[in-house]
Amino acid sequence: MKRRTLLKLAAGGAATAAASGWSPVSFAAAAPLKELRLDYAYYSPTSLVLRRFGWLEDEFKADGTSVRWVLSAGSNRALEYLNANSIDIGSSAGLAALLAKANGNPIKTPYIFSRPEWTALVVRKDSPIRTLADLKGKKIAATKGTDPYLFLLRSLQTVGLKRGDIEHIGLQHADGRAALEQGKVDAWAGLDPHMAASELESGSRLIYRNVAFNTYGFLNVREEFLATRPAEVARVIKAYEKARGWIRANPSEAAKILSEEAKVSLPVALLQIKLRSDFSNPQPGSEHVKALQLAAPILRDEALVKADTDLNRAIGDLIDTRFAQPFIARS
């Protein structure tokens, strides 16, 4: 990247960060970053492509900045790493990010990495369960603090059921799939690519799907890192944009990368990439705010946040609708 372009990015990053209420140091004034820490996740194909091609390593090589990748097994892990200052940038579902933010995790979301349908409620192929109402009293696996868990709660609510009406079994996503297929639980709030693999390889059935209950893929940044390193965040977003454009132009090749990284079959990866992932709109905006506003009541209904929590304020504090604008490719 040319020096003129870098300085333009730095100026834009500083300006947009300042407009959001921060007083960041400029790229020119900041010492080179020693290490950039971010996650990659099988539910974020964009991160897998970015890591595979080493575009961030190339971008930061001249600065002497090393790039450390940390695998996130679920939104809960990514958000825990951010809260513990183990990573600077991490990927999660939107509602999971809001739950974390409302409970004190100091994060901002300046970029959307995908609009997925990555979760649904799943049963074995021979299960007598056919409807949401049939789940009353059943054992259901779900990873607490993730979109599948919150999807489960919202889905139950549509038929008048609450968390107390089922037996929740807390398992990470891959373990949830295994528990379902082994008959240890009656249902599972799945997550791709594990869910797609269970469908195609074990004949598992999706008994309830609702795209509107799948919240977006949020790329979250620690507030302190975004405030003090806006130029570096801008460069990460530019790299994400390169990966996003590559996936849209090469979906089959992106599926091969997902297949290899997640160790799932190519048909499973193709199902996730081509049929259940929308990479068209990475700019945070009103649709993402509205989606969280519609989803937020479940957090209070299920006592996942304090009763007096101002969720609308938390949403406003979480979603940064301005920072990434100068760096997003128009298509």
Coordinates of C-alpha atoms in Angstrom, one line a residue:
M1 CA 0.0 0.0 0.0
K2 CA 1.4 3.4 -1.0
R3 CA 2.3 5.9 1.7
R4 CA -0.2 8.4 0.4
T5 CA -3.0 5.8 0.7
L6 CA -1.9 4.9 4.2
L7 CA -1.9 8.5 5.4
K8 CA -5.4 8.9 3.8
L9 CA -6.6 5.9 5.7
A10 CA -5.1 7.2 9.0
A11 CA -6.7 10.6 8.6
G12 CA -10.0 9.0 7.7
G13 CA -9.8 6.6 10.7
A14 CA -8.9 9.4 13.1
A15 CA -11.7 11.7 11.8
T16 CA -14.4 9.1 12.0
A17 CA -13.2 7.9 15.4
A18 CA -13.2 11.4 16.7
A19 CA -16.7 11.9 15.3
S20 CA -17.8 8.9 17.4
G21 CA -16.6 10.7 20.6
W22 CA -13.0 9.5 20.9
S23 CA -9.8 11.4 20.8
P24 CA -7.4 8.9 19.1
V25 CA -3.8 9.4 18.3
S26 CA -3.1 9.7 14.6
F27 CA -1.3 6.9 12.7
A28 CA 1.7 9.2 12.1
A29 CA 2.0 9.9 15.8
A30 CA 1.6 6.4 17.1
A31 CA 4.5 4.0 17.4
P32 CA 4.3 0.9 15.2
L33 CA 2.0 -1.8 16.7
K34 CA 4.1 -4.8 17.9
E35 CA 1.4 -7.4 17.6
L36 CA -2.1 -7.4 16.0
R37 CA -4.4 -10.0 17.7
L38 CA -7.6 -11.1 16.1
D39 CA -9.7 -14.2 15.8
Y40 CA -10.7 -16.5 13.0
A41 CA -13.8 -18.7 13.1
Y42 CA -15.5 -21.3 11.0
Y43 CA -18.8 -19.3 11.2
S44 CA -16.8 -16.4 9.6
P45 CA -15.6 -17.5 6.2
T46 CA -14.2 -14.1 5.6
S47 CA -11.7 -14.5 8.4
L48 CA -10.6 -17.9 7.0
V49 CA -9.9 -16.4 3.6
L50 CA -8.0 -13.5 5.1
R51 CA -5.9 -15.8 7.2
R52 CA -5.3 -18.3 4.4
F53 CA -3.9 -15.7 2.0
G54 CA -1.9 -13.8 4.6
W55 CA -3.1 -10.4 3.5
L56 CA -2.9 -8.9 6.9
E57 CA 0.6 -10.2 7.4
D58 CA 1.6 -8.6 4.1
E59 CA -0.1 -5.4 5.1
F60 CA 1.7 -5.0 8.4
K61 CA 5.0 -6.5 7.4
A62 CA 6.8 -3.2 6.7
D63 CA 5.8 -1.9 10.2
G64 CA 7.3 -4.9 11.9
T65 CA 3.9 -5.8 13.3
S66 CA 3.2 -9.5 13.8
V67 CA -0.3 -11.0 13.4
R68 CA -1.6 -13.5 15.9
W69 CA -4.7 -15.5 15.0
V70 CA -6.8 -17.1 17.7
L71 CA -9.5 -19.6 16.9
S72 CA -13.0 -18.7 18.3
A73 CA -15.2 -21.8 18.7
G74 CA -18.3 -19.6 19.2
S75 CA -19.4 -16.0 19.8
N76 CA -19.1 -16.6 23.5
R77 CA -15.4 -17.4 23.2
A78 CA -14.6 -14.4 20.9
L79 CA -16.4 -12.1 23.4
E80 CA -14.6 -13.6 26.3
Y81 CA -11.2 -13.1 24.6
L82 CA -12.1 -9.4 23.9
N83 CA -13.2 -8.8 27.4
A84 CA -10.0 -10.4 28.8
N85 CA -7.9 -8.3 26.4
S86 CA -6.6 -11.5 24.8
I87 CA -7.5 -10.2 21.3
D88 CA -8.1 -6.8 19.8
I89 CA -10.6 -7.7 17.2
G90 CA -13.1 -10.6 17.3
S91 CA -16.1 -11.9 15.4
S92 CA -19.5 -12.7 16.9
A93 CA -23.2 -12.7 16.3
G94 CA -24.9 -9.4 16.7
L95 CA -27.2 -10.3 19.6
A96 CA -24.4 -12.0 21.4
A97 CA -22.3 -8.8 21.1
L98 CA -25.2 -6.8 22.5
L99 CA -25.6 -9.1 25.4
A100 CA -21.9 -8.8 26.2
K101 CA -22.0 -5.0 25.7
A102 CA -25.0 -4.6 28.0
N103 CA -23.1 -6.6 30.7
G104 CA -20.0 -4.5 30.6
N105 CA -17.8 -5.8 27.8
P106 CA -16.1 -2.7 26.3
I107 CA -16.5 -3.3 22.6
K108 CA -17.6 -1.5 19.4
T109 CA -18.8 -2.9 16.1
P110 CA -17.6 -0.9 13.1
Y111 CA -18.0 -3.7 10.5
I112 CA -20.4 -6.5 9.5
F113 CA -18.7 -9.6 8.1
S114 CA -21.8 -11.3 6.9
R115 CA -25.6 -11.6 7.0
P116 CA -26.0 -15.4 7.7
E117 CA -28.7 -17.9 8.3
W118 CA -26.3 -19.9 10.5
T119 CA -28.6 -21.2 13.1
A120 CA -31.9 -23.2 13.4
L121 CA -33.4 -25.8 15.7
V122 CA -32.3 -29.3 14.8
V123 CA -33.5 -32.8 15.7
R124 CA -32.4 -36.3 14.6
K125 CA -33.8 -37.8 11.4
D126 CA -35.9 -40.3 13.4
S127 CA -37.1 -37.9 16.1
P128 CA -40.9 -37.6 16.8
I129 CA -40.4 -33.9 17.4
R130 CA -42.1 -31.9 14.6
T131 CA -42.9 -28.5 16.0
L132 CA -41.6 -25.9 18.5
A133 CA -44.4 -26.9 20.9
D134 CA -43.1 -30.4 21.0
L135 CA -39.9 -29.1 22.6
K136 CA -41.6 -28.6 26.0
G137 CA -39.8 -30.6 28.7
K138 CA -37.1 -31.8 26.2
K139 CA -33.3 -31.6 26.6
I140 CA -31.9 -29.1 24.1
A141 CA -28.2 -28.4 23.6
A142 CA -27.1 -24.8 22.9
T143 CA -24.0 -22.7 23.6
K144 CA -24.9 -20.0 26.1
G145 CA -24.0 -16.5 25.1
T146 CA -24.3 -17.2 21.3
D147 CA -26.8 -16.6 18.5
P148 CA -28.0 -20.2 18.6
Y149 CA -28.8 -20.0 22.3
L150 CA -30.6 -16.7 21.9
F151 CA -32.3 -18.0 18.7
L152 CA -33.6 -20.9 20.8
L153 CA -35.1 -18.6 23.5
R154 CA -36.7 -16.3 20.9
S155 CA -38.1 -19.3 19.0
L156 CA -39.6 -20.8 22.2
Q157 CA -41.2 -17.5 23.0
T158 CA -43.2 -17.6 19.7
V159 CA -45.2 -20.6 21.1
G160 CA -45.5 -19.3 24.6
L161 CA -42.6 -21.3 26.1
K162 CA -39.7 -20.0 28.2
R163 CA -36.2 -21.2 29.1
G164 CA -37.7 -22.9 32.2
D165 CA -40.0 -25.0 30.0
I166 CA -37.1 -27.0 28.5
E167 CA -33.9 -28.5 29.9
H168 CA -31.0 -26.5 28.5
I169 CA -27.8 -28.5 28.1
G170 CA -24.8 -26.1 27.8
L171 CA -22.4 -27.4 25.2
Q172 CA -20.1 -25.8 22.6
H173 CA -21.4 -26.1 19.1
A174 CA -19.5 -29.1 17.9
D175 CA -20.3 -31.0 21.1
G176 CA -23.9 -30.1 20.7
R177 CA -24.0 -31.8 17.3
A178 CA -22.4 -34.9 18.8
A179 CA -24.8 -35.0 21.7
L180 CA -27.8 -34.8 19.3
E181 CA -26.5 -37.5 17.0
Q182 CA -25.7 -39.8 19.9
G183 CA -29.2 -39.3 21.4
K184 CA -28.0 -37.6 24.5
V185 CA -30.2 -34.6 23.8
D186 CA -33.6 -34.3 22.1
A187 CA -32.8 -31.2 20.0
W188 CA -29.9 -28.8 19.3
A189 CA -29.7 -25.1 18.5
G190 CA -27.2 -25.6 15.7
L191 CA -24.5 -23.5 14.1
D192 CA -23.0 -23.8 10.6
P193 CA -20.9 -25.5 9.5
H194 CA -21.7 -28.1 12.1
M195 CA -25.4 -27.8 11.4
A196 CA -25.0 -28.2 7.7
A197 CA -22.7 -31.2 8.3
S198 CA -25.3 -32.9 10.6
E199 CA -28.0 -32.3 7.9
L200 CA -26.0 -33.7 5.0
E201 CA -24.1 -36.4 6.8
S202 CA -26.5 -37.7 9.4
G203 CA -29.9 -36.7 8.0
S204 CA -30.7 -34.4 10.9
R205 CA -33.8 -32.2 10.3
L206 CA -34.3 -28.5 10.9
I207 CA -37.7 -28.2 12.6
Y208 CA -37.6 -24.4 12.9
R209 CA -35.9 -21.8 10.7
N210 CA -36.3 -18.0 10.9
V211 CA -33.8 -15.8 9.1
A212 CA -35.0 -12.8 11.0
F213 CA -33.9 -14.4 14.3
N214 CA -30.4 -14.9 12.9
T215 CA -28.5 -11.7 13.9
Y216 CA -25.7 -10.5 11.8
G217 CA -22.0 -11.3 11.9
F218 CA -20.4 -8.5 13.9
L219 CA -16.7 -7.7 13.7
N220 CA -16.1 -6.3 17.2
V221 CA -13.1 -4.2 18.4
R222 CA -12.1 -3.4 21.9
E223 CA -13.0 0.3 22.6
E224 CA -9.5 1.1 23.8
F225 CA -7.9 -0.4 20.7
L226 CA -10.3 1.4 18.3
A227 CA -9.7 4.7 20.2
T228 CA -5.9 4.5 20.2
R229 CA -5.3 2.5 17.0
P230 CA -7.9 3.7 14.5
A231 CA -5.5 3.5 11.5
E232 CA -4.7 -0.1 12.3
V233 CA -8.4 -0.9 12.6
A234 CA -9.0 0.8 9.2
R235 CA -6.3 -1.4 7.6
V236 CA -8.0 -4.5 9.1
I237 CA -11.3 -3.4 7.6
K238 CA -9.7 -2.8 4.3
A239 CA -8.3 -6.3 4.4
Y240 CA -11.7 -7.7 5.3
E241 CA -13.1 -5.9 2.4
K242 CA -10.5 -7.5 0.1
A243 CA -11.5 -10.9 1.5
R244 CA -15.2 -10.2 1.2
G245 CA -14.8 -9.2 -2.5
W246 CA -12.8 -12.3 -3.2
I247 CA -15.5 -14.5 -1.6
R248 CA -18.2 -12.9 -3.7
A249 CA -16.2 -13.4 -6.9
N250 CA -15.0 -16.9 -5.9
P251 CA -17.6 -18.6 -3.7
S252 CA -16.6 -22.2 -4.7
E253 CA -13.0 -21.5 -3.9
A254 CA -14.0 -19.9 -0.6
A255 CA -16.0 -23.1 0.2
K256 CA -12.9 -25.2 -0.4
I257 CA -11.0 -23.1 2.2
L258 CA -13.8 -23.5 4.7
S259 CA -13.9 -27.2 4.0
E260 CA -10.2 -27.5 4.7
E261 CA -10.1 -25.3 7.7
A262 CA -13.2 -26.6 9.4
K263 CA -12.6 -30.2 8.3
V264 CA -16.0 -30.6 6.7
S265 CA -17.0 -31.9 3.3
L266 CA -17.1 -29.6 0.3
P267 CA -20.9 -30.0 0.0
V268 CA -21.3 -28.8 3.6
A269 CA -19.1 -25.8 3.0
L270 CA -20.9 -24.9 -0.2
L271 CA -24.2 -25.1 1.6
Q272 CA -22.9 -22.6 4.2
I273 CA -21.2 -20.2 1.7
K274 CA -23.6 -20.2 -1.2
L275 CA -27.0 -20.7 0.4
R276 CA -26.7 -19.4 4.0
S277 CA -24.4 -16.5 3.8
D278 CA -24.9 -13.0 2.4
F279 CA -21.8 -10.9 2.0
S280 CA -23.4 -7.9 0.3
N281 CA -23.6 -5.3 3.0
P282 CA -20.7 -4.8 5.5
Q283 CA -21.6 -1.2 6.5
P284 CA -23.3 -1.0 9.9
G285 CA -26.5 0.9 9.7
S286 CA -30.2 1.2 10.5
E287 CA -31.0 -2.4 9.5
H288 CA -28.6 -3.7 12.1
V289 CA -29.8 -1.3 14.8
K290 CA -33.4 -2.3 14.0
A291 CA -32.6 -6.0 14.1
L292 CA -31.1 -5.7 17.6
Q293 CA -33.9 -3.5 18.8
L294 CA -36.4 -6.3 17.8
A295 CA -34.2 -8.9 19.4
A296 CA -33.2 -7.1 22.6
P297 CA -36.4 -7.8 24.7
I298 CA -35.5 -11.5 25.0
L299 CA -32.4 -10.4 27.0
R300 CA -34.6 -8.8 29.6
D301 CA -37.4 -11.4 29.4
E302 CA -35.0 -14.2 30.2
A303 CA -33.1 -12.1 32.9
L304 CA -29.9 -12.2 30.9
V305 CA -29.3 -8.5 31.7
K306 CA -30.2 -6.4 34.7
A307 CA -33.8 -5.3 34.8
D308 CA -32.8 -1.6 34.6
T309 CA -30.4 -2.0 31.6
D310 CA -31.0 0.6 28.9
L311 CA -30.8 -1.7 25.9
N312 CA -31.4 1.0 23.3
R313 CA -28.5 2.9 24.7
A314 CA -26.4 -0.2 24.6
I315 CA -27.2 -0.7 21.0
G316 CA -26.3 2.8 20.2
D317 CA -23.0 2.5 22.1
L318 CA -22.2 -0.8 20.3
I319 CA -22.9 -0.2 16.6
D320 CA -20.5 2.4 15.0
T321 CA -22.3 3.4 11.8
R322 CA -19.5 5.8 10.7
F323 CA -16.0 4.5 11.2
A324 CA -15.9 2.0 8.3
Q325 CA -17.6 4.1 5.6
P326 CA -14.4 5.4 4.0
F327 CA -12.9 2.0 3.7
I328 CA -15.8 -0.1 2.4
A329 CA -15.7 -1.0 -1.3
R330 CA -18.9 0.0 -3.2
S331 CA -20.4 -2.8 -5.2

